[in-house]
C-alpha cells in the first residue's frame, strides 16, 4: 500500500466561522474523506488537525463530533509538539500577528487566513521573519479558486477580451444590524479596535484578484463610509459601529486597466451573485460571479440607441449574453488551496501565495484607508 505521510496541523480559531466550516470541515476533513492529498511520486498526505481555541467545551464538542482527539487551549503546548509541522490561523485578525510570531519561533510552517496582520509594516516583518527562519508560508486567497473567476481566467488566457480596458466589481449584501434580525457576520467586523472594517476585510482579496488576473495595482483612490453607526452584538447589546462598512474605490493597474470596485455591507443585492466583476475588452466583455460567467463577443454586441421616449421591447440587454460552460469540476476553493500548501510543505511544490503576497494585500488596504482619510489618490509604495 502506498505510504501515508501524516502531518500535524495546529488549527487556531477553529470555533470561528471560517476556521470551522471552510478550513476544518470543508478542507482538512474533506481531504481525509477523499483519502488524503495524493503525491506525485505515490502515497498521500494525511492531515492530523490539532484544534486550538479559548473555549474547552467548544473544542471538545467539535473534536467529538468529527472523531478527532487532539485539542487544547494552550497554543504554546500545541506548538511544542514535534508532530505539529504546520500552524494555521483563522482567529480574529487582531490576534493573528502575535500567534504567527510564536509559530515562526517554534519553527513551524505557517498558513493563515487574510489579512496577514493589521498593518503593512507588521505584515512585511512577518514575511521577513518567515524567510529568515526558512519556514514555508502562505495566506488564504480563496477567491482565485471560485468557479466564476476560474472561468474568467480561462477567458483571459484564451485571449477572448483583446485588450482589457476596465473592470467593474460589485461586492456586498445587507448585513443586518442585529436588532430585529440577528446579524450574519461577527460584531468585531464593525469595530476598528478589534481589527474590523470592510477595507481591511476586502482589499486584501481585491489585491490578489487584480494582481493575478489583470495586473499589479499602481494607485488607489477610495472613499469609505460608516453608513450604519449602531449595531447589536452577539449578546444582544448595542455597540458603536465605528469601522468602515462600505468602500467605493478606483484602482489603476500596471498596463493601464482601470478597476472600479465597490465593497459594501450596506447594499441590498440586485445582481445574480454576491460578487460580480464586469470586464470590458476591445473584443469582448464578461461578467463573472462566484460560480457563473457570461460573455458577449464584439460580433454579438447589440447597438443600443439612447431613446427614453420608447419603452424597451423584445430581448432585454441581459438576454444578449452567453453562459461560459464549466468544462471541469470545481472543488471548494479553500480545499484546493490547502492541498497546494500541503504539497508545498511535503513535496516542495511551488506555492506563490506567500506572506509577501499577503503583505501586498494589507499594503493595498492601508493605502485605501489613507486615500479615504486624505481625500487623494495614493500611489502604491508611496510612504
Ligand atoms: N477568506 C475569506 O473569505 C474570509 C471570510 C471571512 C473572514 N475571513 C478572515 O478569517 C478570520 C476569522 O473570521 P471569522 O469570520 O471566522 O470570525 P469569527 O468571529 O467567526 O471567528 C474568530 C475566531 O477567533 C477566535 N478568537 C481568538 N481570540 C479572540 C478574541 N480576542 N476575540 C474574539 N475571537 C477570538 C474565536 O474564538 C473564533 O474561533 C478573520 O481574520 C477574517 O478576516 C476570511
PDB file of N, CA and C and ligand atoms in Angstrom, residues 12-20 22-23 52-55 58 89-96 112-115 140-143 185-189 194-195 200-202 205 208 234 334, ligand 1:
ATOM      1  N   UNK A  12      -5.822  27.036  14.746  1.00  0.00           N
ATOM      2  CA  UNK A  12      -6.195  28.003  15.782  1.00  0.00           C
ATOM      3  C   UNK A  12      -7.352  28.871  15.300  1.00  0.00           C
ATOM      4  N   UNK A  13      -8.381  29.009  16.155  1.00  0.00           N
ATOM      5  CA  UNK A  13      -9.571  29.763  15.744  1.00  0.00           C
ATOM      6  C   UNK A  13     -10.576  28.829  15.099  1.00  0.00           C
ATOM      7  N   UNK A  14     -10.531  27.563  15.501  1.00  0.00           N
ATOM      8  CA  UNK A  14     -11.359  26.539  14.837  1.00  0.00           C
ATOM      9  C   UNK A  14     -12.833  26.641  15.219  1.00  0.00           C
ATOM     10  N   UNK A  15     -13.134  27.415  16.276  1.00  0.00           N
ATOM     11  CA  UNK A  15     -14.547  27.583  16.636  1.00  0.00           C
ATOM     12  C   UNK A  15     -15.202  28.689  15.811  1.00  0.00           C
ATOM     13  N   UNK A  16     -14.422  29.445  15.063  1.00  0.00           N
ATOM     14  CA  UNK A  16     -14.961  30.574  14.292  1.00  0.00           C
ATOM     15  C   UNK A  16     -15.628  30.125  13.000  1.00  0.00           C
ATOM     16  N   UNK A  17     -16.268  31.076  12.360  1.00  0.00           N
ATOM     17  CA  UNK A  17     -16.977  30.814  11.098  1.00  0.00           C
ATOM     18  C   UNK A  17     -16.072  30.173  10.053  1.00  0.00           C
ATOM     19  N   UNK A  18     -14.942  30.837   9.803  1.00  0.00           N
ATOM     20  CA  UNK A  18     -14.044  30.349   8.757  1.00  0.00           C
ATOM     21  C   UNK A  18     -13.278  29.123   9.221  1.00  0.00           C
ATOM     22  N   UNK A  19     -12.762  29.192  10.455  1.00  0.00           N
ATOM     23  CA  UNK A  19     -11.950  28.091  10.980  1.00  0.00           C
ATOM     24  C   UNK A  19     -12.705  26.780  10.972  1.00  0.00           C
ATOM     25  N   UNK A  20     -13.959  26.809  11.385  1.00  0.00           N
ATOM     26  CA  UNK A  20     -14.721  25.563  11.471  1.00  0.00           C
ATOM     27  C   UNK A  20     -15.209  25.089  10.103  1.00  0.00           C
ATOM     28  N   UNK A  22     -15.083  26.381   6.716  1.00  0.00           N
ATOM     29  CA  UNK A  22     -14.289  26.303   5.477  1.00  0.00           C
ATOM     30  C   UNK A  22     -12.990  25.532   5.653  1.00  0.00           C
ATOM     31  N   UNK A  23     -12.305  25.741   6.795  1.00  0.00           N
ATOM     32  CA  UNK A  23     -10.968  25.142   6.906  1.00  0.00           C
ATOM     33  C   UNK A  23     -10.983  23.750   7.521  1.00  0.00           C
ATOM     34  N   UNK A  52      -7.113  24.234  18.345  1.00  0.00           N
ATOM     35  CA  UNK A  52      -6.739  25.202  19.382  1.00  0.00           C
ATOM     36  C   UNK A  52      -7.778  26.316  19.436  1.00  0.00           C
ATOM     37  N   UNK A  53      -8.127  26.731  20.663  1.00  0.00           N
ATOM     38  CA  UNK A  53      -9.088  27.810  20.840  1.00  0.00           C
ATOM     39  C   UNK A  53      -9.113  28.222  22.290  1.00  0.00           C
ATOM     40  N   UNK A  54     -10.104  29.070  22.635  1.00  0.00           N
ATOM     41  CA  UNK A  54     -10.149  29.581  24.006  1.00  0.00           C
ATOM     42  C   UNK A  54     -11.140  28.817  24.871  1.00  0.00           C
ATOM     43  N   UNK A  55     -12.114  28.165  24.244  1.00  0.00           N
ATOM     44  CA  UNK A  55     -13.208  27.559  24.997  1.00  0.00           C
ATOM     45  C   UNK A  55     -13.114  26.020  24.946  1.00  0.00           C
ATOM     46  N   UNK A  58     -16.249  24.049  23.706  1.00  0.00           N
ATOM     47  CA  UNK A  58     -16.491  24.096  22.258  1.00  0.00           C
ATOM     48  C   UNK A  58     -15.505  23.200  21.513  1.00  0.00           C
ATOM     49  N   UNK A  89      -3.830  29.770  11.147  1.00  0.00           N
ATOM     50  CA  UNK A  89      -4.518  30.789  11.938  1.00  0.00           C
ATOM     51  C   UNK A  89      -5.794  31.281  11.250  1.00  0.00           C
ATOM     52  N   UNK A  90      -6.928  31.058  11.944  1.00  0.00           N
ATOM     53  CA  UNK A  90      -8.209  31.623  11.473  1.00  0.00           C
ATOM     54  C   UNK A  90      -8.855  32.384  12.622  1.00  0.00           C
ATOM     55  N   UNK A  91      -8.016  32.920  13.503  1.00  0.00           N
ATOM     56  CA  UNK A  91      -8.553  33.713  14.614  1.00  0.00           C
ATOM     57  C   UNK A  91      -9.043  35.065  14.093  1.00  0.00           C
ATOM     58  N   UNK A  92      -9.645  35.845  14.997  1.00  0.00           N
ATOM     59  CA  UNK A  92      -9.921  37.230  14.632  1.00  0.00           C
ATOM     60  C   UNK A  92      -8.591  37.872  14.243  1.00  0.00           C
ATOM     61  N   UNK A  93      -8.672  38.829  13.320  1.00  0.00           N
ATOM     62  CA  UNK A  93      -7.460  39.410  12.748  1.00  0.00           C
ATOM     63  C   UNK A  93      -6.526  39.987  13.813  1.00  0.00           C
ATOM     64  N   UNK A  94      -7.093  40.628  14.831  1.00  0.00           N
ATOM     65  CA  UNK A  94      -6.262  41.324  15.821  1.00  0.00           C
ATOM     66  C   UNK A  94      -5.358  40.369  16.620  1.00  0.00           C
ATOM     67  N   UNK A  95      -5.686  39.095  16.666  1.00  0.00           N
ATOM     68  CA  UNK A  95      -4.895  38.128  17.447  1.00  0.00           C
ATOM     69  C   UNK A  95      -3.831  37.408  16.609  1.00  0.00           C
ATOM     70  N   UNK A  96      -3.836  37.685  15.315  1.00  0.00           N
ATOM     71  CA  UNK A  96      -3.057  36.844  14.389  1.00  0.00           C
ATOM     72  C   UNK A  96      -1.549  37.028  14.496  1.00  0.00           C
ATOM     73  N   UNK A 112      -2.198  30.959   6.838  1.00  0.00           N
ATOM     74  CA  UNK A 112      -3.108  31.816   7.598  1.00  0.00           C
ATOM     75  C   UNK A 112      -4.223  32.403   6.752  1.00  0.00           C
ATOM     76  N   UNK A 113      -5.299  32.716   7.450  1.00  0.00           N
ATOM     77  CA  UNK A 113      -6.363  33.500   6.823  1.00  0.00           C
ATOM     78  C   UNK A 113      -5.813  34.901   6.540  1.00  0.00           C
ATOM     79  N   UNK A 114      -6.501  35.636   5.682  1.00  0.00           N
ATOM     80  CA  UNK A 114      -6.153  37.040   5.452  1.00  0.00           C
ATOM     81  C   UNK A 114      -6.962  37.891   6.400  1.00  0.00           C
ATOM     82  N   UNK A 115      -6.635  39.129   6.657  1.00  0.00           N
ATOM     83  CA  UNK A 115      -5.345  39.756   6.314  1.00  0.00           C
ATOM     84  C   UNK A 115      -4.224  39.206   7.195  1.00  0.00           C
ATOM     85  N   UNK A 140      -4.384  32.601   2.754  1.00  0.00           N
ATOM     86  CA  UNK A 140      -5.590  32.177   2.030  1.00  0.00           C
ATOM     87  C   UNK A 140      -5.937  33.201   0.943  1.00  0.00           C
ATOM     88  N   UNK A 141      -6.136  32.707  -0.278  1.00  0.00           N
ATOM     89  CA  UNK A 141      -6.551  33.578  -1.397  1.00  0.00           C
ATOM     90  C   UNK A 141      -7.667  32.857  -2.153  1.00  0.00           C
ATOM     91  N   UNK A 142      -8.694  32.526  -1.383  1.00  0.00           N
ATOM     92  CA  UNK A 142      -9.739  31.626  -1.870  1.00  0.00           C
ATOM     93  C   UNK A 142     -10.485  32.105  -3.115  1.00  0.00           C
ATOM     94  N   UNK A 143     -10.606  33.434  -3.280  1.00  0.00           N
ATOM     95  CA  UNK A 143     -11.433  33.920  -4.395  1.00  0.00           C
ATOM     96  C   UNK A 143     -10.866  33.480  -5.751  1.00  0.00           C
ATOM     97  N   UNK A 185     -22.825  38.435  10.382  1.00  0.00           N
ATOM     98  CA  UNK A 185     -21.360  38.488  10.492  1.00  0.00           C
ATOM     99  C   UNK A 185     -21.020  38.842  11.937  1.00  0.00           C
ATOM    100  N   UNK A 186     -19.841  38.351  12.443  1.00  0.00           N
ATOM    101  CA  UNK A 186     -19.458  38.639  13.827  1.00  0.00           C
ATOM    102  C   UNK A 186     -19.275  40.146  14.057  1.00  0.00           C
ATOM    103  N   UNK A 187     -19.591  40.602  15.283  1.00  0.00           N
ATOM    104  CA  UNK A 187     -19.603  42.037  15.566  1.00  0.00           C
ATOM    105  C   UNK A 187     -18.215  42.687  15.493  1.00  0.00           C
ATOM    106  N   UNK A 188     -17.134  41.900  15.687  1.00  0.00           N
ATOM    107  CA  UNK A 188     -15.801  42.523  15.648  1.00  0.00           C
ATOM    108  C   UNK A 188     -15.540  43.185  14.295  1.00  0.00           C
ATOM    109  N   UNK A 189     -16.213  42.706  13.253  1.00  0.00           N
ATOM    110  CA  UNK A 189     -16.035  43.299  11.912  1.00  0.00           C
ATOM    111  C   UNK A 189     -16.422  44.769  11.855  1.00  0.00           C
ATOM    112  N   UNK A 194     -11.082  46.225  17.109  1.00  0.00           N
ATOM    113  CA  UNK A 194     -10.971  44.761  17.021  1.00  0.00           C
ATOM    114  C   UNK A 194     -10.515  44.292  15.642  1.00  0.00           C
ATOM    115  N   UNK A 195     -10.009  45.215  14.836  1.00  0.00           N
ATOM    116  CA  UNK A 195      -9.498  44.817  13.514  1.00  0.00           C
ATOM    117  C   UNK A 195     -10.586  44.756  12.450  1.00  0.00           C
ATOM    118  N   UNK A 200     -10.089  46.609   5.300  1.00  0.00           N
ATOM    119  CA  UNK A 200      -9.145  45.586   5.753  1.00  0.00           C
ATOM    120  C   UNK A 200      -9.636  44.186   5.407  1.00  0.00           C
ATOM    121  N   UNK A 201     -10.959  44.043   5.343  1.00  0.00           N
ATOM    122  CA  UNK A 201     -11.503  42.728   5.029  1.00  0.00           C
ATOM    123  C   UNK A 201     -11.396  42.418   3.540  1.00  0.00           C
ATOM    124  N   UNK A 202     -11.767  43.350   2.681  1.00  0.00           N
ATOM    125  CA  UNK A 202     -11.908  43.045   1.252  1.00  0.00           C
ATOM    126  C   UNK A 202     -10.723  43.438   0.377  1.00  0.00           C
ATOM    127  N   UNK A 205      -8.329  40.792  -0.564  1.00  0.00           N
ATOM    128  CA  UNK A 205      -8.854  39.936  -1.643  1.00  0.00           C
ATOM    129  C   UNK A 205      -8.689  40.640  -2.991  1.00  0.00           C
ATOM    130  N   UNK A 208      -5.061  40.428  -4.562  1.00  0.00           N
ATOM    131  CA  UNK A 208      -4.592  39.233  -5.278  1.00  0.00           C
ATOM    132  C   UNK A 208      -5.437  38.946  -6.511  1.00  0.00           C
ATOM    133  N   UNK A 234     -23.506  39.950  19.552  1.00  0.00           N
ATOM    134  CA  UNK A 234     -23.911  38.560  19.769  1.00  0.00           C
ATOM    135  C   UNK A 234     -24.656  38.374  21.090  1.00  0.00           C
ATOM    136  N   UNK A 334     -11.165  26.771  -0.823  1.00  0.00           N
ATOM    137  CA  UNK A 334     -10.311  26.704   0.367  1.00  0.00           C
ATOM    138  C   UNK A 334      -9.557  25.372   0.378  1.00  0.00           C
TER     139      UNK A 334
HETATM  140  N1  LIG B   1     -11.095  34.165   3.197  1.00  0.00           N
HETATM  141  C1  LIG B   1     -12.294  34.657   3.402  1.00  0.00           C
HETATM  142  O1  LIG B   1     -13.117  34.730   2.524  1.00  0.00           O
HETATM  143  C2  LIG B   1     -12.666  35.145   4.776  1.00  0.00           C
HETATM  144  C3  LIG B   1     -14.007  35.394   5.076  1.00  0.00           C
HETATM  145  C4  LIG B   1     -14.332  35.824   6.353  1.00  0.00           C
HETATM  146  C5  LIG B   1     -13.340  36.016   7.297  1.00  0.00           C
HETATM  147  N2  LIG B   1     -12.039  35.798   6.964  1.00  0.00           N
HETATM  148  C6  LIG B   1     -10.963  36.009   7.954  1.00  0.00           C
HETATM  149  O2  LIG B   1     -10.990  34.929   8.868  1.00  0.00           O
HETATM  150  C7  LIG B   1     -10.699  35.400  10.180  1.00  0.00           C
HETATM  151  C8  LIG B   1     -11.807  34.940  11.146  1.00  0.00           C
HETATM  152  O3  LIG B   1     -13.043  35.473  10.732  1.00  0.00           O
HETATM  153  P1  LIG B   1     -14.440  34.796  11.129  1.00  0.00           P
HETATM  154  O4  LIG B   1     -15.464  35.481  10.317  1.00  0.00           O
HETATM  155  O5  LIG B   1     -14.312  33.324  11.092  1.00  0.00           O
HETATM  156  O6  LIG B   1     -14.582  35.306  12.641  1.00  0.00           O
HETATM  157  P2  LIG B   1     -15.262  34.580  13.908  1.00  0.00           P
HETATM  158  O7  LIG B   1     -15.526  35.664  14.861  1.00  0.00           O
HETATM  159  O8  LIG B   1     -16.370  33.702  13.493  1.00  0.00           O
HETATM  160  O9  LIG B   1     -14.113  33.633  14.468  1.00  0.00           O
HETATM  161  C9  LIG B   1     -12.999  34.167  15.159  1.00  0.00           C
HETATM  162  C10 LIG B   1     -12.216  33.067  15.859  1.00  0.00           C
HETATM  163  O10 LIG B   1     -11.137  33.693  16.583  1.00  0.00           O
HETATM  164  C11 LIG B   1     -11.177  33.276  17.937  1.00  0.00           C
HETATM  165  N3  LIG B   1     -10.610  34.309  18.799  1.00  0.00           N
HETATM  166  C12 LIG B   1      -9.375  34.276  19.325  1.00  0.00           C
HETATM  167  N4  LIG B   1      -9.145  35.349  20.076  1.00  0.00           N
HETATM  168  C13 LIG B   1     -10.256  36.104  20.024  1.00  0.00           C
HETATM  169  C14 LIG B   1     -10.596  37.357  20.615  1.00  0.00           C
HETATM  170  N5  LIG B   1      -9.758  38.024  21.423  1.00  0.00           N
HETATM  171  N6  LIG B   1     -11.832  37.851  20.337  1.00  0.00           N
HETATM  172  C15 LIG B   1     -12.699  37.182  19.542  1.00  0.00           C
HETATM  173  N7  LIG B   1     -12.391  35.982  18.951  1.00  0.00           N
HETATM  174  C16 LIG B   1     -11.183  35.457  19.201  1.00  0.00           C
HETATM  175  C17 LIG B   1     -12.631  32.939  18.191  1.00  0.00           C
HETATM  176  O11 LIG B   1     -12.744  32.074  19.290  1.00  0.00           O
HETATM  177  C18 LIG B   1     -13.026  32.275  16.873  1.00  0.00           C
HETATM  178  O12 LIG B   1     -12.583  30.940  16.858  1.00  0.00           O
HETATM  179  C19 LIG B   1     -10.541  36.911  10.087  1.00  0.00           C
HETATM  180  O13 LIG B   1      -9.171  37.247  10.066  1.00  0.00           O
HETATM  181  C20 LIG B   1     -11.169  37.259   8.741  1.00  0.00           C
HETATM  182  O14 LIG B   1     -10.526  38.375   8.123  1.00  0.00           O
HETATM  183  C21 LIG B   1     -11.701  35.361   5.732  1.00  0.00           C
END
